[in-house]
Amino acid sequence: MTDTKKSAAKKSAAKKGTKRIAIYPGSFDPLTNGHVDVIERALEIFDEVIVAVLHNPAKKSLFSSQERVDMIKDSMNGFKPVQVDTFDGLLVEYARMKNAVAVIRGMRAISDFENEFQMALMNRKLSKDVQSVFLMTGLRWIFTSSSIIKEAAQFGGDISDMVPRPVKLKLMEKFPKLNRS
Ligand code: PNS
């Protein structure tokens, strides 16, 4: 066994008996069923998933970070292993503060890969303590994204089966045309 492997084994032994926490960071503007699918898959591996909404007032978003948090909480319906929070600054610092062992990112298609790869390598450079874990979304959600849902909803397109119900209700408040569909 190499020294690196020994140290990894030691770390993993030390973690036994403790909760394995993963951070699922993102803009979530808004949460989609694709995101929910990733959360469910992450819970197959980790004991707790913290859905961490990026709070960045400089970034233009449809929903405020509080609205995004509330929609996620409502959609998760108090399901204990899922916590919802906001973060700002460096993701790896936040992960360290939460004692998380991994950062989860969903992958839909090859087009996601380049950006995700770059982010993961930057995060690894900034911290050796947190691993990036990529989870493939279910085929059903492969073309789903927050931006495309917002675009369709804006013009009254039916997005009912792409977002949890609490998100649909908030989108209806923002886009009056959606009310008529
Ligand atoms: O849903 P998104 O917009 O693709 O999520 C991107 C997010 C929030 C994961 C990313 O922008 C992020 O981690 N921001 C925090 C700042 C940071 O740590 N940057 C260094 C790694 S690139």
PDB file of N, CA and C and ligand atoms in Angstrom, residues 25-27 54 59 87 89-91 105 119 122-123 126, ligand 1:
ATOM      1  N   PRO A  25     -24.272  22.061  -4.140  1.00  0.00           N
ATOM      2  CA  PRO A  25     -24.342  23.510  -4.331  1.00  0.00           C
ATOM      3  C   PRO A  25     -24.942  23.880  -5.685  1.00  0.00           C
ATOM      4  N   GLY A  26     -25.477  25.078  -5.772  1.00  0.00           N
ATOM      5  CA  GLY A  26     -25.972  25.533  -7.073  1.00  0.00           C
ATOM      6  C   GLY A  26     -26.746  26.821  -6.955  1.00  0.00           C
ATOM      7  N   SER A  27     -27.220  27.289  -8.112  1.00  0.00           N
ATOM      8  CA  SER A  27     -28.036  28.509  -8.120  1.00  0.00           C
ATOM      9  C   SER A  27     -29.486  28.166  -7.791  1.00  0.00           C
ATOM     10  N   LEU A  54     -26.374  29.271  -3.733  1.00  0.00           N
ATOM     11  CA  LEU A  54     -25.386  30.351  -3.803  1.00  0.00           C
ATOM     12  C   LEU A  54     -26.081  31.703  -3.621  1.00  0.00           C
ATOM     13  N   LYS A  59     -25.223  38.406  -9.106  1.00  0.00           N
ATOM     14  CA  LYS A  59     -25.713  37.554 -10.197  1.00  0.00           C
ATOM     15  C   LYS A  59     -27.226  37.732 -10.350  1.00  0.00           C
ATOM     16  N   PHE A  87     -25.092  29.870   0.870  1.00  0.00           N
ATOM     17  CA  PHE A  87     -23.671  30.115   1.143  1.00  0.00           C
ATOM     18  C   PHE A  87     -23.188  31.212   0.211  1.00  0.00           C
ATOM     19  N   GLY A  89     -19.147  33.151  -0.957  1.00  0.00           N
ATOM     20  CA  GLY A  89     -17.697  32.919  -0.884  1.00  0.00           C
ATOM     21  C   GLY A  89     -17.339  31.572  -1.475  1.00  0.00           C
ATOM     22  N   LEU A  90     -16.207  31.041  -1.018  1.00  0.00           N
ATOM     23  CA  LEU A  90     -15.694  29.800  -1.607  1.00  0.00           C
ATOM     24  C   LEU A  90     -16.475  28.583  -1.152  1.00  0.00           C
ATOM     25  N   LEU A  91     -16.826  27.756  -2.127  1.00  0.00           N
ATOM     26  CA  LEU A  91     -17.579  26.536  -1.832  1.00  0.00           C
ATOM     27  C   LEU A  91     -16.786  25.593  -0.914  1.00  0.00           C
ATOM     28  N   ARG A 105     -22.384  17.179  -7.881  1.00  0.00           N
ATOM     29  CA  ARG A 105     -22.858  17.938  -9.039  1.00  0.00           C
ATOM     30  C   ARG A 105     -23.573  16.984  -9.978  1.00  0.00           C
ATOM     31  N   MET A 119     -14.313  23.334 -12.694  1.00  0.00           N
ATOM     32  CA  MET A 119     -14.683  23.708 -11.320  1.00  0.00           C
ATOM     33  C   MET A 119     -14.138  22.701 -10.306  1.00  0.00           C
ATOM     34  N   MET A 122     -10.424  23.128  -9.823  1.00  0.00           N
ATOM     35  CA  MET A 122     -10.152  24.329  -9.027  1.00  0.00           C
ATOM     36  C   MET A 122     -10.459  24.053  -7.556  1.00  0.00           C
ATOM     37  N   ASN A 123     -11.589  23.398  -7.305  1.00  0.00           N
ATOM     38  CA  ASN A 123     -11.945  23.068  -5.917  1.00  0.00           C
ATOM     39  C   ASN A 123     -10.905  22.141  -5.295  1.00  0.00           C
ATOM     40  N   LEU A 126      -7.944  24.086  -4.302  1.00  0.00           N
ATOM     41  CA  LEU A 126      -8.189  24.919  -3.123  1.00  0.00           C
ATOM     42  C   LEU A 126      -8.303  24.103  -1.838  1.00  0.00           C
TER      43      LEU A 126
HETATM   44  O1  PNS B   1     -26.051  25.969 -10.430  1.00  0.00           O
HETATM   45  P1  PNS B   1     -24.747  26.596 -10.845  1.00  0.00           P
HETATM   46  O2  PNS B   1     -24.948  28.065 -11.146  1.00  0.00           O
HETATM   47  O3  PNS B   1     -24.107  25.847 -11.982  1.00  0.00           O
HETATM   48  O4  PNS B   1     -23.761  26.483  -9.580  1.00  0.00           O
HETATM   49  C1  PNS B   1     -22.452  26.998  -9.627  1.00  0.00           C
HETATM   50  C2  PNS B   1     -21.793  27.004  -8.223  1.00  0.00           C
HETATM   51  C3  PNS B   1     -22.660  27.739  -7.221  1.00  0.00           C
HETATM   52  C4  PNS B   1     -21.611  25.571  -7.767  1.00  0.00           C
HETATM   53  C5  PNS B   1     -20.399  27.672  -8.365  1.00  0.00           C
HETATM   54  O5  PNS B   1     -20.557  28.905  -8.982  1.00  0.00           O
HETATM   55  C6  PNS B   1     -19.687  27.869  -7.025  1.00  0.00           C
HETATM   56  O6  PNS B   1     -19.253  26.926  -6.413  1.00  0.00           O
HETATM   57  N1  PNS B   1     -19.559  29.142  -6.579  1.00  0.00           N
HETATM   58  C7  PNS B   1     -18.906  29.475  -5.342  1.00  0.00           C
HETATM   59  C8  PNS B   1     -17.570  30.175  -5.588  1.00  0.00           C
HETATM   60  C9  PNS B   1     -16.412  29.184  -5.667  1.00  0.00           C
HETATM   61  O7  PNS B   1     -16.141  28.431  -4.765  1.00  0.00           O
HETATM   62  N2  PNS B   1     -15.684  29.216  -6.809  1.00  0.00           N
HETATM   63  C10 PNS B   1     -14.507  28.377  -6.989  1.00  0.00           C
HETATM   64  C11 PNS B   1     -14.781  27.099  -7.726  1.00  0.00           C
HETATM   65  S1  PNS B   1     -15.010  27.400  -9.427  1.00  0.00           S
END
